[in-house]
Amino acid sequence: MTTVTTLRERLDEYLMMRRSLGFQLNDIERQVGLFCTWLEARGQTQTFTIDDAVTWARLNPDAHPSWWATRLSLVRRFAAYLNANGVDVPIIPSGLLTARKPRAVPFIYSQDDVDALLAACEEQFADERVAATVRTVIGLLAATGLRISEALNLGVDDIDFDNDVLVIKVSKSAERLVPVHPSTTNALRQYIDL
């Protein structure tokens, strides 16, 4: 007599195998676990169809379509694993539930907002160097439009004091030049001197 392996057991195998390769997989464990629970409630413990996966992904009619697409993509990975291991589960094609996440509306700080943040640094941070660091980063972000990671990764060698230019290393081999006002270069020089 052969033992039939359930989808839940196969999910445990899949998670163990992927985690041994260094993946976290918390989202897959939670969402595909919920999918298995949903299938079990319907009496399905060994296989499912593409329609089952799409129906489950869209269970919450009020959710954003990007959430449906995310849920289906997590099941898609599991289905590919099952299919590759001989389980009678179809490969779910990509693009069945496509949707982009809505972009967050950026908050644009006014000059008064920036001035208030800069002034608050002295009040909020007792250590002069910490206050100067936070003030310099805020000023740099406001003056240049750099991403926070770009500003924090900026080194002394990345500042061209003679030409008022910052060298931003985008990746290991690429870089871009950001021209700055001489007052920004001067503020960076004062920070470095401190």
PDB file of C-alpha atoms in Angstrom:
ATOM      1  CA  MET A   1       0.000   0.000   0.000  1.00  0.00           C
ATOM      2  CA  THR A   2       1.381   3.418  -0.963  1.00  0.00           C
ATOM      3  CA  THR A   3       0.995   6.475   1.186  1.00  0.00           C
ATOM      4  CA  VAL A   4      -0.600   9.444  -0.560  1.00  0.00           C
ATOM      5  CA  THR A   5       1.176  12.713   0.072  1.00  0.00           C
ATOM      6  CA  THR A   6      -1.086  15.701   0.674  1.00  0.00           C
ATOM      7  CA  LEU A   7      -0.533  19.194  -0.662  1.00  0.00           C
ATOM      8  CA  ARG A   8       0.161  20.375   2.885  1.00  0.00           C
ATOM      9  CA  GLU A   9       2.924  17.780   3.276  1.00  0.00           C
ATOM     10  CA  ARG A  10       4.332  18.782  -0.088  1.00  0.00           C
ATOM     11  CA  LEU A  11       4.279  22.427   1.019  1.00  0.00           C
ATOM     12  CA  ASP A  12       6.323  21.474   4.088  1.00  0.00           C
ATOM     13  CA  GLU A  13       8.830  19.659   1.830  1.00  0.00           C
ATOM     14  CA  TYR A  14       8.995  22.651  -0.512  1.00  0.00           C
ATOM     15  CA  LEU A  15       9.586  25.104   2.332  1.00  0.00           C
ATOM     16  CA  MET A  16      12.248  22.899   3.909  1.00  0.00           C
ATOM     17  CA  MET A  17      14.073  22.523   0.590  1.00  0.00           C
ATOM     18  CA  ARG A  18      13.975  26.256  -0.217  1.00  0.00           C
ATOM     19  CA  ARG A  19      14.978  27.282   3.324  1.00  0.00           C
ATOM     20  CA  SER A  20      17.974  24.952   3.130  1.00  0.00           C
ATOM     21  CA  LEU A  21      19.038  27.125   0.181  1.00  0.00           C
ATOM     22  CA  GLY A  22      18.792  30.268   2.318  1.00  0.00           C
ATOM     23  CA  PHE A  23      15.356  31.639   1.418  1.00  0.00           C
ATOM     24  CA  GLN A  24      13.071  33.127   4.104  1.00  0.00           C
ATOM     25  CA  LEU A  25       9.699  32.298   2.451  1.00  0.00           C
ATOM     26  CA  ASN A  26       7.442  33.663   5.202  1.00  0.00           C
ATOM     27  CA  ASP A  27       4.950  35.049   2.668  1.00  0.00           C
ATOM     28  CA  ILE A  28       4.795  31.770   0.759  1.00  0.00           C
ATOM     29  CA  GLU A  29       4.386  29.755   3.947  1.00  0.00           C
ATOM     30  CA  ARG A  30       1.510  31.931   5.130  1.00  0.00           C
ATOM     31  CA  GLN A  31      -0.342  32.459   1.857  1.00  0.00           C
ATOM     32  CA  VAL A  32       0.140  29.006   0.326  1.00  0.00           C
ATOM     33  CA  GLY A  33      -0.731  27.547   3.737  1.00  0.00           C
ATOM     34  CA  LEU A  34      -4.009  29.487   3.580  1.00  0.00           C
ATOM     35  CA  PHE A  35      -4.523  28.182   0.041  1.00  0.00           C
ATOM     36  CA  CYS A  36      -4.020  24.597   1.264  1.00  0.00           C
ATOM     37  CA  THR A  37      -6.500  25.204   4.099  1.00  0.00           C
ATOM     38  CA  TRP A  38      -9.025  26.546   1.582  1.00  0.00           C
ATOM     39  CA  LEU A  39      -8.503  23.513  -0.661  1.00  0.00           C
ATOM     40  CA  GLU A  40      -8.835  21.127   2.296  1.00  0.00           C
ATOM     41  CA  ALA A  41     -12.175  22.700   3.226  1.00  0.00           C
ATOM     42  CA  ARG A  42     -13.303  21.855  -0.314  1.00  0.00           C
ATOM     43  CA  GLY A  43     -12.080  18.266   0.014  1.00  0.00           C
ATOM     44  CA  GLN A  44      -9.032  18.768  -2.210  1.00  0.00           C
ATOM     45  CA  THR A  45      -5.837  17.500  -0.600  1.00  0.00           C
ATOM     46  CA  GLN A  46      -3.721  16.273  -3.521  1.00  0.00           C
ATOM     47  CA  THR A  47      -4.216  18.520  -6.541  1.00  0.00           C
ATOM     48  CA  PHE A  48      -5.772  21.736  -7.772  1.00  0.00           C
ATOM     49  CA  THR A  49      -6.503  23.535 -11.012  1.00  0.00           C
ATOM     50  CA  ILE A  50      -5.574  26.944 -12.341  1.00  0.00           C
ATOM     51  CA  ASP A  51      -9.197  27.995 -11.769  1.00  0.00           C
ATOM     52  CA  ASP A  52      -8.889  26.945  -8.118  1.00  0.00           C
ATOM     53  CA  ALA A  53      -5.772  29.091  -7.693  1.00  0.00           C
ATOM     54  CA  VAL A  54      -7.334  32.131  -9.384  1.00  0.00           C
ATOM     55  CA  THR A  55     -10.578  31.759  -7.419  1.00  0.00           C
ATOM     56  CA  TRP A  56      -8.654  31.599  -4.135  1.00  0.00           C
ATOM     57  CA  ALA A  57      -6.412  34.536  -5.048  1.00  0.00           C
ATOM     58  CA  ARG A  58      -9.512  36.683  -5.678  1.00  0.00           C
ATOM     59  CA  LEU A  59     -11.472  35.617  -2.575  1.00  0.00           C
ATOM     60  CA  ASN A  60     -11.517  39.130  -1.153  1.00  0.00           C
ATOM     61  CA  PRO A  61     -13.468  41.151  -3.748  1.00  0.00           C
ATOM     62  CA  ASP A  62     -12.516  44.419  -2.022  1.00  0.00           C
ATOM     63  CA  ALA A  63      -8.761  43.794  -2.201  1.00  0.00           C
ATOM     64  CA  HIS A  64      -6.624  45.689  -4.692  1.00  0.00           C
ATOM     65  CA  PRO A  65      -5.925  43.676  -7.869  1.00  0.00           C
ATOM     66  CA  SER A  66      -2.204  43.838  -7.032  1.00  0.00           C
ATOM     67  CA  TRP A  67      -2.964  41.808  -3.892  1.00  0.00           C
ATOM     68  CA  TRP A  68      -4.723  39.179  -6.021  1.00  0.00           C
ATOM     69  CA  ALA A  69      -1.721  39.058  -8.337  1.00  0.00           C
ATOM     70  CA  THR A  70       0.665  38.682  -5.383  1.00  0.00           C
ATOM     71  CA  ARG A  71      -1.319  35.804  -3.919  1.00  0.00           C
ATOM     72  CA  LEU A  72      -1.489  34.019  -7.270  1.00  0.00           C
ATOM     73  CA  SER A  73       2.246  34.491  -7.863  1.00  0.00           C
ATOM     74  CA  LEU A  74       3.019  32.764  -4.552  1.00  0.00           C
ATOM     75  CA  VAL A  75       0.803  29.797  -5.491  1.00  0.00           C
ATOM     76  CA  ARG A  76       2.385  29.807  -8.973  1.00  0.00           C
ATOM     77  CA  ARG A  77       5.838  29.096  -7.472  1.00  0.00           C
ATOM     78  CA  PHE A  78       4.477  26.225  -5.417  1.00  0.00           C
ATOM     79  CA  ALA A  79       2.586  24.824  -8.423  1.00  0.00           C
ATOM     80  CA  ALA A  80       5.776  24.878 -10.524  1.00  0.00           C
ATOM     81  CA  TYR A  81       7.567  22.898  -7.807  1.00  0.00           C
ATOM     82  CA  LEU A  82       4.726  20.368  -7.651  1.00  0.00           C
ATOM     83  CA  ASN A  83       4.590  19.999 -11.423  1.00  0.00           C
ATOM     84  CA  ALA A  84       8.357  19.481 -11.613  1.00  0.00           C
ATOM     85  CA  ASN A  85       8.031  16.705  -9.011  1.00  0.00           C
ATOM     86  CA  GLY A  86       5.390  14.773 -10.916  1.00  0.00           C
ATOM     87  CA  VAL A  87       2.277  15.992  -9.103  1.00  0.00           C
ATOM     88  CA  ASP A  88      -0.783  16.424 -11.310  1.00  0.00           C
ATOM     89  CA  VAL A  89      -0.871  20.200 -10.965  1.00  0.00           C
ATOM     90  CA  PRO A  90      -0.718  22.515 -13.984  1.00  0.00           C
ATOM     91  CA  ILE A  91       1.903  25.206 -14.349  1.00  0.00           C
ATOM     92  CA  ILE A  92       0.116  28.506 -13.766  1.00  0.00           C
ATOM     93  CA  PRO A  93       1.003  30.984 -16.515  1.00  0.00           C
ATOM     94  CA  SER A  94       2.230  34.386 -15.474  1.00  0.00           C
ATOM     95  CA  GLY A  95       0.055  37.376 -16.231  1.00  0.00           C
ATOM     96  CA  LEU A  96      -3.327  35.876 -15.348  1.00  0.00           C
ATOM     97  CA  LEU A  97      -3.933  38.515 -12.678  1.00  0.00           C
ATOM     98  CA  THR A  98      -1.720  41.434 -13.532  1.00  0.00           C
ATOM     99  CA  ALA A  99      -1.855  44.644 -11.626  1.00  0.00           C
ATOM    100  CA  ARG A 100       0.643  47.188 -10.477  1.00  0.00           C
ATOM    101  CA  LYS A 101       0.670  48.423  -6.948  1.00  0.00           C
ATOM    102  CA  PRO A 102      -0.524  51.990  -6.726  1.00  0.00           C
ATOM    103  CA  ARG A 103       2.328  54.395  -6.158  1.00  0.00           C
ATOM    104  CA  ALA A 104       2.293  56.297  -2.921  1.00  0.00           C
ATOM    105  CA  VAL A 105       1.666  60.002  -3.300  1.00  0.00           C
ATOM    106  CA  PRO A 106       4.867  61.731  -2.230  1.00  0.00           C
ATOM    107  CA  PHE A 107       4.802  64.365   0.469  1.00  0.00           C
ATOM    108  CA  ILE A 108       6.557  67.503  -0.746  1.00  0.00           C
ATOM    109  CA  TYR A 109       8.160  69.453   2.066  1.00  0.00           C
ATOM    110  CA  SER A 110       7.859  73.212   1.884  1.00  0.00           C
ATOM    111  CA  GLN A 111      10.858  75.422   2.643  1.00  0.00           C
ATOM    112  CA  ASP A 112       9.268  76.193   6.027  1.00  0.00           C
ATOM    113  CA  ASP A 113       9.036  72.444   6.727  1.00  0.00           C
ATOM    114  CA  VAL A 114      12.709  71.952   5.842  1.00  0.00           C
ATOM    115  CA  ASP A 115      13.748  74.961   7.959  1.00  0.00           C
ATOM    116  CA  ALA A 116      11.759  73.592  10.917  1.00  0.00           C
ATOM    117  CA  LEU A 117      13.391  70.160  10.573  1.00  0.00           C
ATOM    118  CA  LEU A 118      16.865  71.693  10.402  1.00  0.00           C
ATOM    119  CA  ALA A 119      16.200  73.871  13.455  1.00  0.00           C
ATOM    120  CA  ALA A 120      14.809  70.926  15.421  1.00  0.00           C
ATOM    121  CA  CYS A 121      18.072  68.982  15.082  1.00  0.00           C
ATOM    122  CA  GLU A 122      19.777  71.104  17.767  1.00  0.00           C
ATOM    123  CA  GLU A 123      16.821  70.639  20.133  1.00  0.00           C
ATOM    124  CA  GLN A 124      16.288  66.909  19.582  1.00  0.00           C
ATOM    125  CA  PHE A 125      19.886  65.664  19.674  1.00  0.00           C
ATOM    126  CA  ALA A 126      22.134  66.479  22.618  1.00  0.00           C
ATOM    127  CA  ASP A 127      25.276  65.208  20.896  1.00  0.00           C
ATOM    128  CA  GLU A 128      26.607  67.915  18.566  1.00  0.00           C
ATOM    129  CA  ARG A 129      27.880  65.389  16.011  1.00  0.00           C
ATOM    130  CA  VAL A 130      24.574  63.533  15.835  1.00  0.00           C
ATOM    131  CA  ALA A 131      22.695  66.824  15.427  1.00  0.00           C
ATOM    132  CA  ALA A 132      25.129  67.920  12.709  1.00  0.00           C
ATOM    133  CA  THR A 133      24.841  64.565  10.919  1.00  0.00           C
ATOM    134  CA  VAL A 134      21.039  64.603  10.867  1.00  0.00           C
ATOM    135  CA  ARG A 135      20.983  68.268   9.861  1.00  0.00           C
ATOM    136  CA  THR A 136      23.474  67.620   7.028  1.00  0.00           C
ATOM    137  CA  VAL A 137      21.548  64.613   5.702  1.00  0.00           C
ATOM    138  CA  ILE A 138      18.240  66.523   5.750  1.00  0.00           C
ATOM    139  CA  GLY A 139      19.845  69.494   4.024  1.00  0.00           C
ATOM    140  CA  LEU A 140      21.492  67.255   1.432  1.00  0.00           C
ATOM    141  CA  LEU A 141      18.222  65.479   0.651  1.00  0.00           C
ATOM    142  CA  ALA A 142      16.389  68.799   0.313  1.00  0.00           C
ATOM    143  CA  ALA A 143      19.092  70.423  -1.817  1.00  0.00           C
ATOM    144  CA  THR A 144      19.766  67.532  -4.193  1.00  0.00           C
ATOM    145  CA  GLY A 145      16.778  65.188  -4.319  1.00  0.00           C
ATOM    146  CA  LEU A 146      19.043  62.216  -3.591  1.00  0.00           C
ATOM    147  CA  ARG A 147      17.569  59.007  -2.271  1.00  0.00           C
ATOM    148  CA  ILE A 148      18.273  58.439   1.419  1.00  0.00           C
ATOM    149  CA  SER A 149      20.539  55.472   0.625  1.00  0.00           C
ATOM    150  CA  GLU A 150      22.538  57.612  -1.805  1.00  0.00           C
ATOM    151  CA  ALA A 151      23.003  60.362   0.764  1.00  0.00           C
ATOM    152  CA  LEU A 152      24.022  57.908   3.501  1.00  0.00           C
ATOM    153  CA  ASN A 153      26.501  56.128   1.225  1.00  0.00           C
ATOM    154  CA  LEU A 154      28.192  59.354   0.146  1.00  0.00           C
ATOM    155  CA  GLY A 155      31.878  59.408   1.088  1.00  0.00           C
ATOM    156  CA  VAL A 156      34.337  62.286   1.299  1.00  0.00           C
ATOM    157  CA  ASP A 157      35.984  61.094  -1.935  1.00  0.00           C
ATOM    158  CA  ASP A 158      32.588  61.382  -3.676  1.00  0.00           C
ATOM    159  CA  ILE A 159      32.518  65.160  -3.220  1.00  0.00           C
ATOM    160  CA  ASP A 160      34.240  67.319  -5.832  1.00  0.00           C
ATOM    161  CA  PHE A 161      34.704  70.514  -3.812  1.00  0.00           C
ATOM    162  CA  ASP A 162      36.363  72.384  -6.702  1.00  0.00           C
ATOM    163  CA  ASN A 163      33.536  71.807  -9.205  1.00  0.00           C
ATOM    164  CA  ASP A 164      30.552  71.571  -6.802  1.00  0.00           C
ATOM    165  CA  VAL A 165      29.625  68.060  -7.924  1.00  0.00           C
ATOM    166  CA  LEU A 166      28.667  64.884  -6.059  1.00  0.00           C
ATOM    167  CA  VAL A 167      29.587  61.495  -7.521  1.00  0.00           C
ATOM    168  CA  ILE A 168      26.769  59.073  -6.765  1.00  0.00           C
ATOM    169  CA  LYS A 169      27.686  55.430  -7.168  1.00  0.00           C
ATOM    170  CA  VAL A 170      24.523  53.793  -8.502  1.00  0.00           C
ATOM    171  CA  SER A 171      26.022  50.302  -8.626  1.00  0.00           C
ATOM    172  CA  LYS A 172      29.445  48.716  -8.584  1.00  0.00           C
ATOM    173  CA  SER A 173      30.261  49.950 -12.074  1.00  0.00           C
ATOM    174  CA  ALA A 174      27.893  52.857 -12.718  1.00  0.00           C
ATOM    175  CA  GLU A 175      27.872  56.339 -11.312  1.00  0.00           C
ATOM    176  CA  ARG A 176      26.158  59.636 -11.936  1.00  0.00           C
ATOM    177  CA  LEU A 177      27.149  63.203 -11.293  1.00  0.00           C
ATOM    178  CA  VAL A 178      24.908  65.543  -9.298  1.00  0.00           C
ATOM    179  CA  PRO A 179      25.784  69.235  -9.527  1.00  0.00           C
ATOM    180  CA  VAL A 180      25.162  71.161  -6.313  1.00  0.00           C
ATOM    181  CA  HIS A 181      25.090  74.803  -5.295  1.00  0.00           C
ATOM    182  CA  PRO A 182      28.320  76.097  -3.728  1.00  0.00           C
ATOM    183  CA  SER A 183      26.426  76.594  -0.454  1.00  0.00           C
ATOM    184  CA  THR A 184      25.775  72.829  -0.359  1.00  0.00           C
ATOM    185  CA  THR A 185      29.444  72.081  -0.973  1.00  0.00           C
ATOM    186  CA  ASN A 186      30.332  74.569   1.774  1.00  0.00           C
ATOM    187  CA  ALA A 187      27.897  72.925   4.221  1.00  0.00           C
ATOM    188  CA  LEU A 188      29.428  69.509   3.461  1.00  0.00           C
ATOM    189  CA  ARG A 189      32.918  70.922   4.021  1.00  0.00           C
ATOM    190  CA  GLN A 190      31.877  72.345   7.393  1.00  0.00           C
ATOM    191  CA  TYR A 191      30.361  68.995   8.390  1.00  0.00           C
ATOM    192  CA  ILE A 192      33.549  67.153   7.433  1.00  0.00           C
ATOM    193  CA  ASP A 193      35.645  69.672   9.402  1.00  0.00           C
ATOM    194  CA  LEU A 194      33.463  69.051  12.465  1.00  0.00           C
TER     195      LEU A 194
END
